[in-house]
Short mmCIF file of C-alpha atoms and ligand atoms in Angstrom, two decimals:
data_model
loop_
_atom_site.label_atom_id
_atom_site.label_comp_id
_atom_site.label_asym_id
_atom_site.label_seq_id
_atom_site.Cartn_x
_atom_site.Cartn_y
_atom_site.Cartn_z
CA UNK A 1 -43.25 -20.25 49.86
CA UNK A 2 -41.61 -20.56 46.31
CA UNK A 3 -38.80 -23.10 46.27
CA UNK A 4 -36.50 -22.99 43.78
CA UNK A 5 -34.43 -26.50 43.05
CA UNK A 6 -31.13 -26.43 41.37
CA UNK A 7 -31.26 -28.11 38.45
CA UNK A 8 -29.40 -31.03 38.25
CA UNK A 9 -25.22 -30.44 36.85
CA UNK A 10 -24.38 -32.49 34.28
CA UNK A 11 -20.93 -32.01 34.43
CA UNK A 12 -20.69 -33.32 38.02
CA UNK A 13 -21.69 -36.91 37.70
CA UNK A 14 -18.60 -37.23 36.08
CA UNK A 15 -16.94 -35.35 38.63
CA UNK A 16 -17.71 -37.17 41.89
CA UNK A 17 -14.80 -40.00 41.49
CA UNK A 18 -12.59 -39.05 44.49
CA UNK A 19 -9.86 -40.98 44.53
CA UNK A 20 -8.19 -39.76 47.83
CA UNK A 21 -5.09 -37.74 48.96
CA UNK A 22 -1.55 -39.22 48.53
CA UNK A 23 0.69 -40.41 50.31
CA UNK A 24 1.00 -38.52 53.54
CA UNK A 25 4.82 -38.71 53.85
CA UNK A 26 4.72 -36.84 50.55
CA UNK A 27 3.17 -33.22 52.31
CA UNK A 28 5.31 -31.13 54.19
CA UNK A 29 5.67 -31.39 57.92
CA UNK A 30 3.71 -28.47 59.61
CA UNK A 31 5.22 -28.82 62.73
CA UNK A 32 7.04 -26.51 65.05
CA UNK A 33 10.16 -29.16 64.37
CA UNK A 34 9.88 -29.34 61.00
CA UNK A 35 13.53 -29.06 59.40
CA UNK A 36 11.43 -26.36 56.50
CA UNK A 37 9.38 -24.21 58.74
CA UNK A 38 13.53 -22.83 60.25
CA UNK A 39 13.63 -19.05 60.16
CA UNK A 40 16.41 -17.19 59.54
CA UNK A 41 15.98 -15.90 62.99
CA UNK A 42 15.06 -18.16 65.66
CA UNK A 43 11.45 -17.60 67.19
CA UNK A 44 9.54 -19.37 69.58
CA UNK A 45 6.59 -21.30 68.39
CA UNK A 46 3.14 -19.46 68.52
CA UNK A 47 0.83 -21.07 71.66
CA UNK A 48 -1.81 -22.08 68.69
CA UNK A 49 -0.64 -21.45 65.23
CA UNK A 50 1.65 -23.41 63.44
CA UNK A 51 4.40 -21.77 61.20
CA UNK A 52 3.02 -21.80 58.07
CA UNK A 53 -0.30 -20.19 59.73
CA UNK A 54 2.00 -17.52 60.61
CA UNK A 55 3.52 -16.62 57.61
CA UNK A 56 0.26 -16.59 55.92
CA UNK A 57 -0.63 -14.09 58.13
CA UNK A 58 2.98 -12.10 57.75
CA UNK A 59 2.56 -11.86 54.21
CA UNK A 60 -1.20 -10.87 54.22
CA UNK A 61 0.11 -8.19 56.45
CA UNK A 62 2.84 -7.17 54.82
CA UNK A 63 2.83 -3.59 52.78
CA UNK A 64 3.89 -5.23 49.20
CA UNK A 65 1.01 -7.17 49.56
CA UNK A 66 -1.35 -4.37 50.13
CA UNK A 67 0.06 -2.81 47.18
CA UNK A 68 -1.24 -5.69 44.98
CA UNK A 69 -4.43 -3.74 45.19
CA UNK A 70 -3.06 -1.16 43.19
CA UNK A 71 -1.06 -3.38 40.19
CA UNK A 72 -2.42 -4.52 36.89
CA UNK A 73 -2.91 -8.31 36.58
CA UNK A 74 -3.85 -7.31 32.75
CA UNK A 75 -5.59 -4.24 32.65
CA UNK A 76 -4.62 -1.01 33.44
CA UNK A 77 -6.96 1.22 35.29
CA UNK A 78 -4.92 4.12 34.46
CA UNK A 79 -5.04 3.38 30.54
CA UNK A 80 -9.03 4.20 30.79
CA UNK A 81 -10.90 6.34 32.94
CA UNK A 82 -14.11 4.23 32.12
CA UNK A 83 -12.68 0.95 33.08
CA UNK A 84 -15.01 -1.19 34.91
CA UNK A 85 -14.41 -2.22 38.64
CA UNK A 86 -14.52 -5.82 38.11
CA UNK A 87 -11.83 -6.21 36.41
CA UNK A 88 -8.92 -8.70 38.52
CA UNK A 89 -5.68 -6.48 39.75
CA UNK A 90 -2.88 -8.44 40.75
CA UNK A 91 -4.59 -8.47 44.90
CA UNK A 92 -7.98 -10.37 43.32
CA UNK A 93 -6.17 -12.29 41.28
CA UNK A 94 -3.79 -13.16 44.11
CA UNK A 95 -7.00 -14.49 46.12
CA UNK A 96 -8.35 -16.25 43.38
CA UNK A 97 -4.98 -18.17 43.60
CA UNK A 98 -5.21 -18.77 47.07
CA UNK A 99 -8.88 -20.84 46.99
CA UNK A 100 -7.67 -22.76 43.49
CA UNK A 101 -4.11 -23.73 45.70
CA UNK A 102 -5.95 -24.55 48.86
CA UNK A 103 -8.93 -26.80 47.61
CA UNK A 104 -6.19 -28.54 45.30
CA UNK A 105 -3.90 -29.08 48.31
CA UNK A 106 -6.67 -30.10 50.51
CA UNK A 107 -7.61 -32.88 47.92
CA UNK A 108 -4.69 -34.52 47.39
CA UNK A 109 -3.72 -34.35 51.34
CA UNK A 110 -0.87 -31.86 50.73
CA UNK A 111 -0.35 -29.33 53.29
CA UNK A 112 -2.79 -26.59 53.12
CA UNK A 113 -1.54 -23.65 55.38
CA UNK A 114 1.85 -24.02 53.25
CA UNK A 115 0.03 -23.95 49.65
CA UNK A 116 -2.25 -21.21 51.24
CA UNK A 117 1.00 -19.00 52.03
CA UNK A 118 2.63 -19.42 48.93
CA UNK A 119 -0.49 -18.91 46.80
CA UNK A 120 -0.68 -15.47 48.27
CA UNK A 121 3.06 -14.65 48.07
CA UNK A 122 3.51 -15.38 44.06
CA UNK A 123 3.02 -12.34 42.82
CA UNK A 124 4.63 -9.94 45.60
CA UNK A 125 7.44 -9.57 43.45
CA UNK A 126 5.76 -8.35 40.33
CA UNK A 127 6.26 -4.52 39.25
CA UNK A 128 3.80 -1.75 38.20
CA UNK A 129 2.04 -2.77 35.00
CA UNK A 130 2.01 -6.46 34.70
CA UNK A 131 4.48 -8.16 32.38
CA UNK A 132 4.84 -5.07 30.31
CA UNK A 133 6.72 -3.34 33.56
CA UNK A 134 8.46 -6.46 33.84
CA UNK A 135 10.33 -6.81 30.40
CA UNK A 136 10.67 -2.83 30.85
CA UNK A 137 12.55 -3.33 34.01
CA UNK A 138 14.51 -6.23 32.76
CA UNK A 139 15.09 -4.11 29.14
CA UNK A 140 16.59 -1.62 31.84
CA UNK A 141 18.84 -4.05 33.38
CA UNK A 142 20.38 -5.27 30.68
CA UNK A 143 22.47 -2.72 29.81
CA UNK A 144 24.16 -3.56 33.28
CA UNK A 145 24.42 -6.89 32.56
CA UNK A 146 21.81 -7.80 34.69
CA UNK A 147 18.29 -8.95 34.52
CA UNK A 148 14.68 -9.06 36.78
CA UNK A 149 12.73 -11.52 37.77
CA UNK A 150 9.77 -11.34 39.95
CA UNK A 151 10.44 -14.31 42.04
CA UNK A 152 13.67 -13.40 43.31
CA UNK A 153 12.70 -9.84 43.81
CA UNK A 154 10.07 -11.40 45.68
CA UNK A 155 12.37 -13.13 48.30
CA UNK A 156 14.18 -9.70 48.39
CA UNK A 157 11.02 -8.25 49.93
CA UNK A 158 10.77 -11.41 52.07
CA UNK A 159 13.91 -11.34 53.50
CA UNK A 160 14.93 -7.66 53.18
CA UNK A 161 12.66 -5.01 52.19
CA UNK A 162 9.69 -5.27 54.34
CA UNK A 163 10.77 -3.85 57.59
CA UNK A 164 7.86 -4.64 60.33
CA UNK A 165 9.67 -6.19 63.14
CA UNK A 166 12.16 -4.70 65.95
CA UNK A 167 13.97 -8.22 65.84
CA UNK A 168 14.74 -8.38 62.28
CA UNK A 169 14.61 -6.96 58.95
CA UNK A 170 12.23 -8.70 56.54
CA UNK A 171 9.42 -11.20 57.37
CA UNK A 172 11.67 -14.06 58.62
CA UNK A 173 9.57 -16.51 57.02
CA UNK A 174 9.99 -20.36 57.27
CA UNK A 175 12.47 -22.06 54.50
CA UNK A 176 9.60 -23.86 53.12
CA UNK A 177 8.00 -20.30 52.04
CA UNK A 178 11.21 -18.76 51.00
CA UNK A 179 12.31 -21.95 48.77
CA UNK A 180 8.39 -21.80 47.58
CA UNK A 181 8.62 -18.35 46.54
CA UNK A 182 11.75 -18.55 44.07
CA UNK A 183 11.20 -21.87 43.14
CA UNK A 184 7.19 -22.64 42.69
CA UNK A 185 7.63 -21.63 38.63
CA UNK A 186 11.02 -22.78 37.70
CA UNK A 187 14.06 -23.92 38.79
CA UNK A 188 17.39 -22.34 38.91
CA UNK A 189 21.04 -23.25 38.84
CA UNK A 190 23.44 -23.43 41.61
CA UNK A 191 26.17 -22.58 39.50
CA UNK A 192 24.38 -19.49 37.64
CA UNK A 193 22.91 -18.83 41.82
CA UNK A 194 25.24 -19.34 44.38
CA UNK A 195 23.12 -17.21 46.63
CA UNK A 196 20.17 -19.06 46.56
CA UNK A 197 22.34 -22.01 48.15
CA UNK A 198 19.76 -23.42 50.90
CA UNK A 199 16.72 -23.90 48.61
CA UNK A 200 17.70 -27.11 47.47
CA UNK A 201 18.64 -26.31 44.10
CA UNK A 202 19.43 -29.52 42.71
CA UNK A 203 16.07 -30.75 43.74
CA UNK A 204 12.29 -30.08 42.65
CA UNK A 205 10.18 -28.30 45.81
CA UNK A 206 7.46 -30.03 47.52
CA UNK A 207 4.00 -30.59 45.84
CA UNK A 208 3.04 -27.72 47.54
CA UNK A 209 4.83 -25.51 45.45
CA UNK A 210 4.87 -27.14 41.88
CA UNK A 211 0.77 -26.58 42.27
CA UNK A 212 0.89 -23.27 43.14
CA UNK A 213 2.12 -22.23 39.19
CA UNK A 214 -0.59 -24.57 37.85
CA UNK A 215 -3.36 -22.73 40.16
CA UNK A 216 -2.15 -19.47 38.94
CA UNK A 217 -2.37 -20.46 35.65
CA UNK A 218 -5.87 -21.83 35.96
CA UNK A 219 -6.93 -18.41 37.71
CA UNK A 220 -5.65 -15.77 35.26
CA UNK A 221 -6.56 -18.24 31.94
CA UNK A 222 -10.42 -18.35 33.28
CA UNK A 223 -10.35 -14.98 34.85
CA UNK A 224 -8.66 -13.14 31.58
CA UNK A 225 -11.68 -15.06 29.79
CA UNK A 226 -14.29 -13.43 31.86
CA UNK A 227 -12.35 -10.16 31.94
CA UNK A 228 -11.59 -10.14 28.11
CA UNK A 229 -15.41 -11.51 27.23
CA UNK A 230 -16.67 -8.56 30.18
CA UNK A 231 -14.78 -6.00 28.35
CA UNK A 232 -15.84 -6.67 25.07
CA UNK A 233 -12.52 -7.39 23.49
CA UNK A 234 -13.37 -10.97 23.25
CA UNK A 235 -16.69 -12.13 21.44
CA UNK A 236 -18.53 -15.32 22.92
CA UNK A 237 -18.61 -16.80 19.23
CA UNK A 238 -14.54 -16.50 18.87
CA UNK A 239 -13.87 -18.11 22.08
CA UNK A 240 -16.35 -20.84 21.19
CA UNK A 241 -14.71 -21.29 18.17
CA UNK A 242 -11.12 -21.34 19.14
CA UNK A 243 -11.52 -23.29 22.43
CA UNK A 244 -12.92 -26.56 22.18
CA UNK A 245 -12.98 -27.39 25.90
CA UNK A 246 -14.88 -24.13 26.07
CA UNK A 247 -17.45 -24.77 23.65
CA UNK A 248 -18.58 -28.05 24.67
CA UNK A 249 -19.12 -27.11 28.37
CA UNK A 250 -20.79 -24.03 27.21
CA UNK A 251 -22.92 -26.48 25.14
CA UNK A 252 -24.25 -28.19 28.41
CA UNK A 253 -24.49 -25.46 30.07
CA UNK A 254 -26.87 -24.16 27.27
CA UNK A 255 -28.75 -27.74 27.07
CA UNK A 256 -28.42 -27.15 31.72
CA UNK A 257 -30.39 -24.35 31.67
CA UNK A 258 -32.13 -23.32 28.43
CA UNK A 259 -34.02 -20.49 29.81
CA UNK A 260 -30.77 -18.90 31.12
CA UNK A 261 -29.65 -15.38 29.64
CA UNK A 262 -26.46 -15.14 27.47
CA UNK A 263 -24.55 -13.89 30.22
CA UNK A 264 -25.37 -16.32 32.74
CA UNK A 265 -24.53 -19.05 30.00
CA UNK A 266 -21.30 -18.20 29.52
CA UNK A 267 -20.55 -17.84 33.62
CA UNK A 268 -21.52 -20.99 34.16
CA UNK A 269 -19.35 -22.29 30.99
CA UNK A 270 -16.42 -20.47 32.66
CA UNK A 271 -17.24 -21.60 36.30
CA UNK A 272 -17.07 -25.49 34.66
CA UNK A 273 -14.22 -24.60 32.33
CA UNK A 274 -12.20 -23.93 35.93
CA UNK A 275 -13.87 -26.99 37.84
CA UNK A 276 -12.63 -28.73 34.91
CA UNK A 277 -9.04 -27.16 34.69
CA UNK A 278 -8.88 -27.98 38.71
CA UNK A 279 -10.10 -31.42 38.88
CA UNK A 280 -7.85 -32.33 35.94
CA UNK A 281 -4.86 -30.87 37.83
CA UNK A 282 -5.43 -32.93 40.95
CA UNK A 283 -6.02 -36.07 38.69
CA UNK A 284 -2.71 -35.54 36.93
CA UNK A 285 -0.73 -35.01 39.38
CA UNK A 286 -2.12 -37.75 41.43
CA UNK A 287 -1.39 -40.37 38.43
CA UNK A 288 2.35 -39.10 37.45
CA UNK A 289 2.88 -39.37 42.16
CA UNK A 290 1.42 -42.84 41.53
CA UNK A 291 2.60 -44.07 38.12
CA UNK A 292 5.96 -43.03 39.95
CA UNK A 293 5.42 -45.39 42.77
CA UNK A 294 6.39 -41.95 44.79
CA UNK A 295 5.31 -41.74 48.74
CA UNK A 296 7.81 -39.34 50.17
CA UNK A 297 8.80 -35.74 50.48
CA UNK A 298 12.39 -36.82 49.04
CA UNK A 299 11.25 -39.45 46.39
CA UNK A 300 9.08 -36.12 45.07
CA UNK A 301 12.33 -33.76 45.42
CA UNK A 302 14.69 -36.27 43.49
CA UNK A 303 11.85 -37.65 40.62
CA UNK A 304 13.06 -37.08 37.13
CA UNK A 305 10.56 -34.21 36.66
CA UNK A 306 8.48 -32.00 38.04
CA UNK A 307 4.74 -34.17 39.18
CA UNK A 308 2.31 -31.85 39.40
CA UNK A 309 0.37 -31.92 35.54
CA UNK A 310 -2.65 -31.72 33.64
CA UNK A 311 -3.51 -34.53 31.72
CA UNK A 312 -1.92 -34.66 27.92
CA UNK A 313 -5.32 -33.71 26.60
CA UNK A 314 -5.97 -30.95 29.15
CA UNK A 315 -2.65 -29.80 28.36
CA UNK A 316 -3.09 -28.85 24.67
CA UNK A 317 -6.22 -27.16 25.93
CA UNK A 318 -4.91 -25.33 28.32
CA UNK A 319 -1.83 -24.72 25.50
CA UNK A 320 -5.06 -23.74 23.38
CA UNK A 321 -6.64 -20.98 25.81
CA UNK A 322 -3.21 -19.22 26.17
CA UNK A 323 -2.18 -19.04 23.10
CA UNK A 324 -5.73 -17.55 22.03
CA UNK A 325 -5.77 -14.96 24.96
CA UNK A 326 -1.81 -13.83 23.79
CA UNK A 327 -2.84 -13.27 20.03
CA UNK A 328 -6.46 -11.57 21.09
CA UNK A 329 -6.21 -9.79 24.45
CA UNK A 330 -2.70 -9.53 25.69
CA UNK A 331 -1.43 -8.22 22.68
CA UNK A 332 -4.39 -7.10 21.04
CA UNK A 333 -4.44 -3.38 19.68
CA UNK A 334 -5.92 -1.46 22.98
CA UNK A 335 -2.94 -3.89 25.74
CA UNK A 336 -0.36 -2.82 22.91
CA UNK A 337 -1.04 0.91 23.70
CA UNK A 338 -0.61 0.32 27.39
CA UNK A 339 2.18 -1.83 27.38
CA UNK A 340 4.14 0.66 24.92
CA UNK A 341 2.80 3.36 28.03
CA UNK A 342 4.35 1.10 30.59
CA UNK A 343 7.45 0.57 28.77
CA UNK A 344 7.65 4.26 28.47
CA UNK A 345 6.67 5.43 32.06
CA UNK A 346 9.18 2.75 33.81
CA UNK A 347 12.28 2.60 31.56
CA UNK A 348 11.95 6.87 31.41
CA UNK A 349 11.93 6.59 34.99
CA UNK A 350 14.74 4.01 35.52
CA UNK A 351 17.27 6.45 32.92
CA UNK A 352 15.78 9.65 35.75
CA UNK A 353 16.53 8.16 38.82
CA UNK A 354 19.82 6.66 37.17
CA UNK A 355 21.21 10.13 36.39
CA UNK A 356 19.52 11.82 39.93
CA UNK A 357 20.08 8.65 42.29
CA UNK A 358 19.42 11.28 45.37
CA UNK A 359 15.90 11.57 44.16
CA UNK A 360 15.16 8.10 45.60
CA UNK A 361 14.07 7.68 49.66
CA UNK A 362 17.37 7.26 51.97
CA UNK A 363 16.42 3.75 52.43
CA UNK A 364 16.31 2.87 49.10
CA UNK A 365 19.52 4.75 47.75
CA UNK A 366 20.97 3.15 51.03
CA UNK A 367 21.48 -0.27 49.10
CA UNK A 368 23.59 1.80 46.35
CA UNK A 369 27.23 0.62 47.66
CA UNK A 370 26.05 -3.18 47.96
CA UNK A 371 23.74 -3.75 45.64
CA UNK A 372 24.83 -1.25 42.82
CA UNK A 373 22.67 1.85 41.25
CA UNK A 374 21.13 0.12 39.06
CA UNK A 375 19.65 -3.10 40.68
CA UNK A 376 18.93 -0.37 43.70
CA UNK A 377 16.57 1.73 41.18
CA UNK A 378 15.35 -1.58 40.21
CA UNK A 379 14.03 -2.77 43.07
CA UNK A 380 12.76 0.83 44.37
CA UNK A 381 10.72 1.13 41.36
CA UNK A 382 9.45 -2.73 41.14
CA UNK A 383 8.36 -2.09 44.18
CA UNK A 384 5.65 1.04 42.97
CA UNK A 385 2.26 0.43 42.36
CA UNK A 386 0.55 1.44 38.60
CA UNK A 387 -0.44 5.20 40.14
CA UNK A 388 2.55 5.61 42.15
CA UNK A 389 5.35 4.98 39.51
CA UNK A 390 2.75 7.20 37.15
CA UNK A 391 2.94 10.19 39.54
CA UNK A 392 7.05 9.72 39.84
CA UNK A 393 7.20 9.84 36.57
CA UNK A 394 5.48 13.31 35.90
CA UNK A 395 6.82 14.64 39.07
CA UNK A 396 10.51 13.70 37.40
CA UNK A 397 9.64 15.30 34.16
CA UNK A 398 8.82 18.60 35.23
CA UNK A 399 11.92 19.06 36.96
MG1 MG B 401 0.01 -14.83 39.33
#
């Protein structure tokens, strides 16, 4: 029989140096007596899974993260009938989020079921139509003198609007989750927050949680190249040109495998660009803990900055790749049409439901007296998936 040997990497010799997890006292404790896996509501402890394990599993099951399936991470399916499957919604891009946070977590000795359930609650909060539904929403808001943000709305799903449990209303996760999911990509004031009290706000969150912005950041960057490059609005020969990083991996990928199509070439160039991206996060992060002398959970809450970080060069690259997707795919001619659709679609529908408040679901229109109208239509429509909040809004016009 034929066998077929992989040809030797040469981007892994240089990849091999482990240099070991950190500190353990710097991870989060796991344990059922852990003073961050509390609930809200008391529970006994599971006879085999610890309580990060189970909110893993609570937010996997939950029905805003089902709904992930059906919200664009950058492209709209609705915006093209001819739009290819393989394109990342906000659920793929979600588990794409999950494996970067877990082998990063699992390298540097961090806890692992914690990163895991964070990874795949970051982007629970975000509305229909990626950050073009966002601004629309928080364009909305304004006018009432408030604003949106997707990690807060997130803990409002958390702790409120996911109803799946006789014993409580939300998901009753652990405080380690909840502080996770407002604070893994920035911090926020006690003084401007008073309700967000009991996540430590004077204090960075765990490893755990710093990472989990960094591996989102390293998924979309390397997926919206693939996606962008896929759907011919990037060209091979631009992205070379603009991205240095890029081009010289792409070099020995070409000098790896000479015989290899075009296609192939530039898979493997992205598949190294995120090894690279990856390996560079857990080495910067590692030398800021160490440069720090820091080997506890507190000494990490109290540094004077957040730890987890590229390196300075892989930061301008990484500065580099985002700055070239913004100017040619986010905002390129074809994501300005949809984004001007999206800003259309939600803030229309926000001004309907406004004026006809009784169109919304009892439960919803239920959080009126508390929460006011207009954070109530808010969250009811954040809430909506790309088709759904399409349908709404042609439903509302035809009244
Ligand atoms: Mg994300």
């Amino acid at each position: 029989m034929l066998k077929l040997a992989a040809r030797p990497d040469s981007t892994m010799a240089t990849e091999n140096k482990f240099a070991g997890p950190l500190s353990a006292a710097i991870a989060v404790d796991g344990g059922e007596q852990s003073p961050l896996a509390a609930r809200a509501y008391a529970q006994p402890a599971h006879a085999y899974r610890g309580p990060f394990v189970r909110d893993a599993a609570r937010i996997l099951h939950a029905r805003a993260f089902r709904r992930l399936a059906g919200k664009t991470q950058v492209f709209t399916r609705l915006q093209d009938e001819g739009l290819s499957d393989h394109f990342r919604n906000r659920l793929t891009h979600t588990l794409e989020v999950a494996q970067i946070a877990r082998t990063v977590a699992a390298t540097l000795g961090l806890n692992v079921e914690l990163a895991e359930a964070l990874a795949l609650a970051h982007d629970i909060g975000h509305p229909p139509f990626g950050h073009a539904g966002e601004r629309a929403l928080d364009r909305a808001l304004a006018a009432y003198g408030l604003s949106f943000d997707h990690n807060l709305h997130a803990l409002r799903i958390v702790t409120w609007f996911e109803e799946r449990y006789p014993g409580f209303r939300g998901l009753n996760l652990t405080l380690a989750v909840r502080e996770g999911i407002v604070k893994h990509s920035r911090d926020y004031s006690a003084h401007e927050h008073p309700e967000l009290a009991e996540f430590f706000l004077d204090r960075f969150p765990p490893l755990e949680a710093q990472l989990i912005d960094f591996a989102d950041e390293i998924a979309y960057l390397t997926a919206d190249l693939d996606d962008g490059l896929d759907a011919g609005i990037l060209d091979l020969d631009q992205v070379r040109e603009a991205l240095p990083l890029f081009r010289n991996l792409h070099d020995t990928a070409r000098a790896d495998y000479p015989a290899a199509t075009a296609k192939l070439t530039a898979y493997e160039a992205l598949r190294r660009l995120l090894n690279a991206l990856v390996t560079d996060l857990i080495d910067g992060t590692r030398l800021r803990v160490q440069t720090l002398g820091v080997e506890t959970l507190d000494e990490l809450r109290r540094a004077p900055q957040r730890l987890a970080a590229f390196s300075a060069p892989i930061e301008l690259e990484r500065a580099a790749i985002k700055e070239f997707l913004y100017t040619n795919l986010y905002n390129s001619p074809g994501q300005e049409q949809a984004h001007a659709y999206a800003g259309q679609v939600v803030g229309g529908l926000f001004a309907h439901l406004l004026a006809t408040p009784e169109r919304m679901p009892a439960d919803h229109l239920a959080q009126a007296p508390t929460e006011g109208l207009a954070r109530t239509v808010a969250d009811y429509i954040a809430g909506m998936t790309d088709s759904y909040v399409v349908q709404q809004w042609v439903r509302c016009q035809k009244r």
